[in-house]
mmCIF file of C-alpha atoms in Angstrom:
data_model
loop_
_atom_site.group_PDB
_atom_site.id
_atom_site.type_symbol
_atom_site.label_atom_id
_atom_site.label_comp_id
_atom_site.label_asym_id
_atom_site.label_seq_id
_atom_site.Cartn_x
_atom_site.Cartn_y
_atom_site.Cartn_z
ATOM 1 C CA UNK G 419 41.393 14.790 9.147
ATOM 2 C CA UNK G 420 40.176 17.776 7.130
ATOM 3 C CA UNK G 421 41.975 16.455 4.060
ATOM 4 C CA UNK G 422 40.327 13.052 4.559
ATOM 5 C CA UNK G 423 36.881 14.651 4.860
ATOM 6 C CA UNK G 424 37.567 16.827 1.807
ATOM 7 C CA UNK G 425 38.634 13.766 -0.189
ATOM 8 C CA UNK G 426 35.534 11.866 0.947
ATOM 9 C CA UNK G 427 33.283 14.801 0.009
ATOM 10 C CA UNK G 428 34.932 15.012 -3.423
ATOM 11 C CA UNK G 429 34.475 11.253 -3.937
ATOM 12 C CA UNK G 430 30.774 11.554 -3.034
ATOM 13 C CA UNK G 431 30.221 14.453 -5.446
ATOM 14 C CA UNK G 432 32.160 12.708 -8.229
ATOM 15 C CA UNK G 433 30.210 9.477 -7.795
ATOM 16 C CA UNK G 434 26.802 11.170 -7.808
ATOM 17 C CA UNK G 435 27.801 13.289 -10.811
ATOM 18 C CA UNK G 436 29.005 10.209 -12.718
ATOM 19 C CA UNK G 437 25.751 8.451 -11.907
ATOM 20 C CA UNK G 438 23.708 11.377 -13.186
ATOM 21 C CA UNK G 439 25.499 11.088 -16.533
ATOM 22 C CA UNK G 440 24.747 7.369 -16.773
ATOM 23 C CA UNK G 441 21.635 5.263 -16.965
ATOM 24 C CA UNK G 442 21.731 4.788 -13.189
ATOM 25 C CA UNK G 443 21.265 8.176 -11.572
ATOM 26 C CA UNK G 444 21.272 8.042 -7.817
ATOM 27 C CA UNK G 445 21.746 10.286 -4.873
ATOM 28 C CA UNK G 446 23.014 10.220 -1.329
ATOM 29 C CA UNK G 447 21.474 11.430 1.913
ATOM 30 C CA UNK G 448 24.054 12.586 4.419
ATOM 31 C CA UNK G 449 23.098 12.510 8.087
ATOM 32 C CA UNK G 450 25.679 14.086 10.408
ATOM 33 C CA UNK G 451 26.411 12.012 13.477
ATOM 34 C CA UNK G 452 26.412 14.661 16.159
ATOM 35 C CA UNK G 453 24.446 15.692 19.239
ATOM 36 C CA UNK G 454 22.787 12.866 21.158
ATOM 37 C CA UNK G 455 24.087 10.318 18.641
ATOM 38 C CA UNK G 456 27.684 11.238 19.425
ATOM 39 C CA UNK G 457 26.980 11.590 23.162
ATOM 40 C CA UNK G 458 26.136 7.876 23.382
ATOM 41 C CA UNK G 459 29.055 5.449 23.595
ATOM 42 C CA UNK G 460 29.521 3.211 20.526
ATOM 43 C CA UNK G 461 28.987 0.077 22.598
ATOM 44 C CA UNK G 462 25.883 1.328 24.469
ATOM 45 C CA UNK G 463 23.558 0.291 21.622
ATOM 46 C CA UNK G 464 23.695 -1.872 18.507
ATOM 47 C CA UNK G 465 24.878 1.090 16.360
ATOM 48 C CA UNK G 466 28.700 1.273 16.673
ATOM 49 C CA UNK G 467 29.537 4.154 14.297
ATOM 50 C CA UNK G 468 28.716 7.029 16.675
ATOM 51 C CA UNK G 469 32.163 8.611 16.494
ATOM 52 C CA UNK G 470 32.096 8.942 12.710
ATOM 53 C CA UNK G 471 31.337 12.181 10.881
ATOM 54 C CA UNK G 472 28.177 11.077 9.074
ATOM 55 C CA UNK G 473 25.956 8.266 7.909
ATOM 56 C CA UNK G 474 25.383 8.014 4.157
ATOM 57 C CA UNK G 475 22.318 6.517 2.533
ATOM 58 C CA UNK G 476 22.904 5.712 -1.152
ATOM 59 C CA UNK G 477 19.675 5.615 -3.164
ATOM 60 C CA UNK G 478 18.558 4.850 -6.692
ATOM 61 C CA UNK G 479 14.857 5.557 -7.221
ATOM 62 C CA UNK G 480 12.854 3.112 -9.334
ATOM 63 C CA UNK G 481 15.845 1.736 -11.209
ATOM 64 C CA UNK G 482 15.203 0.364 -14.674
ATOM 65 C CA UNK G 483 18.089 -2.034 -14.078
ATOM 66 C CA UNK G 484 18.329 -3.265 -10.457
ATOM 67 C CA UNK G 485 21.702 -4.895 -11.121
ATOM 68 C CA UNK G 486 23.144 -1.590 -12.351
ATOM 69 C CA UNK G 487 21.617 0.159 -9.329
ATOM 70 C CA UNK G 488 23.278 -2.314 -6.957
ATOM 71 C CA UNK G 489 26.575 -1.846 -8.808
ATOM 72 C CA UNK G 490 26.243 1.940 -8.408
ATOM 73 C CA UNK G 491 25.852 1.575 -4.632
ATOM 74 C CA UNK G 492 28.744 -0.913 -4.441
ATOM 75 C CA UNK G 493 30.922 1.447 -6.478
ATOM 76 C CA UNK G 494 29.993 4.273 -4.073
ATOM 77 C CA UNK G 495 31.443 2.275 -1.194
ATOM 78 C CA UNK G 496 34.594 1.583 -3.216
ATOM 79 C CA UNK G 497 34.934 5.261 -4.148
ATOM 80 C CA UNK G 498 35.045 6.184 -0.466
ATOM 81 C CA UNK G 499 37.673 3.512 0.215
ATOM 82 C CA UNK G 500 38.883 3.825 3.818
ATOM 83 C CA UNK G 501 36.566 6.776 4.561
ATOM 84 C CA UNK G 502 33.715 4.290 4.980
ATOM 85 C CA UNK G 503 33.610 1.895 7.911
ATOM 86 C CA UNK G 504 30.192 0.305 8.193
ATOM 87 C CA UNK G 505 26.507 0.698 7.635
ATOM 88 C CA UNK G 506 23.232 1.528 9.315
ATOM 89 C CA UNK G 507 20.911 -1.456 9.789
ATOM 90 C CA UNK G 508 17.891 0.523 8.559
ATOM 91 C CA UNK G 509 19.767 1.060 5.259
ATOM 92 C CA UNK G 510 20.409 -2.669 4.777
ATOM 93 C CA UNK G 511 21.879 -3.750 1.465
ATOM 94 C CA UNK G 512 21.569 -7.191 -0.172
ATOM 95 C CA UNK G 513 24.304 -9.719 0.525
ATOM 96 C CA UNK G 514 25.906 -7.539 3.191
ATOM 97 C CA UNK G 515 27.111 -9.359 6.298
ATOM 98 C CA UNK G 516 25.652 -8.195 9.636
ATOM 99 C CA UNK G 517 29.148 -7.297 10.859
ATOM 100 C CA UNK G 518 29.052 -4.268 8.546
ATOM 101 C CA UNK G 519 26.113 -2.885 10.542
ATOM 102 C CA UNK G 520 27.017 -3.898 14.090
ATOM 103 C CA UNK G 521 30.816 -4.473 14.114
ATOM 104 C CA UNK G 522 31.926 -5.591 17.588
ATOM 105 C CA UNK G 523 28.367 -5.133 18.914
ATOM 106 C CA UNK G 524 27.027 -8.026 16.812
ATOM 107 C CA UNK G 525 27.723 -10.638 19.484
ATOM 108 C CA UNK G 526 25.564 -8.769 22.017
ATOM 109 C CA UNK G 527 22.833 -8.146 19.420
ATOM 110 C CA UNK G 528 22.666 -11.895 18.825
ATOM 111 C CA UNK G 529 22.543 -12.673 22.554
ATOM 112 C CA UNK G 530 19.737 -10.158 23.104
ATOM 113 C CA UNK G 531 17.871 -11.625 20.138
ATOM 114 C CA UNK G 532 18.057 -15.132 21.623
ATOM 115 C CA UNK G 533 16.806 -13.865 25.001
ATOM 116 C CA UNK G 534 14.013 -11.626 23.686
ATOM 117 C CA UNK G 535 12.934 -13.857 20.788
ATOM 118 C CA UNK G 536 13.954 -17.455 21.617
ATOM 119 C CA UNK G 537 11.499 -18.879 19.049
ATOM 120 C CA UNK G 538 12.917 -16.621 16.310
ATOM 121 C CA UNK G 539 9.564 -15.175 15.326
ATOM 122 C CA UNK G 540 11.090 -11.813 14.422
ATOM 123 C CA UNK G 541 13.228 -11.612 11.299
ATOM 124 C CA UNK G 542 15.740 -8.876 10.695
ATOM 125 C CA UNK G 543 16.718 -9.685 7.126
ATOM 126 C CA UNK G 544 20.314 -9.116 8.169
ATOM 127 C CA UNK G 545 21.414 -12.725 8.224
ATOM 128 C CA UNK G 546 21.133 -13.496 11.932
#
């Protein structure tokens, strides 16, 4: 596992460094998933990634070219390959299916949504 984490860390650094040399500089916020986050079972809430090492938030501030910025974020996911499993709903990305955020918990999220908001007045922006 240490080798996998080291490879993921190297991929993150390489991607941010490459971005800083291009016209699309970006950065990443890394939030460790420990403490109370890890103490909660992955299926106790909508967020299923509680057993993972960290949550990454890829950001490009005020991009001159939004398409290039989106490509930079997409390339970040590719650079991490199998070290990335999903996403955090508060870091929603365009054209990303809700399964990426909720995995096996999506079915329950949809059921709760129908019960709590049967008239669909609330919108998540996540395609459900």
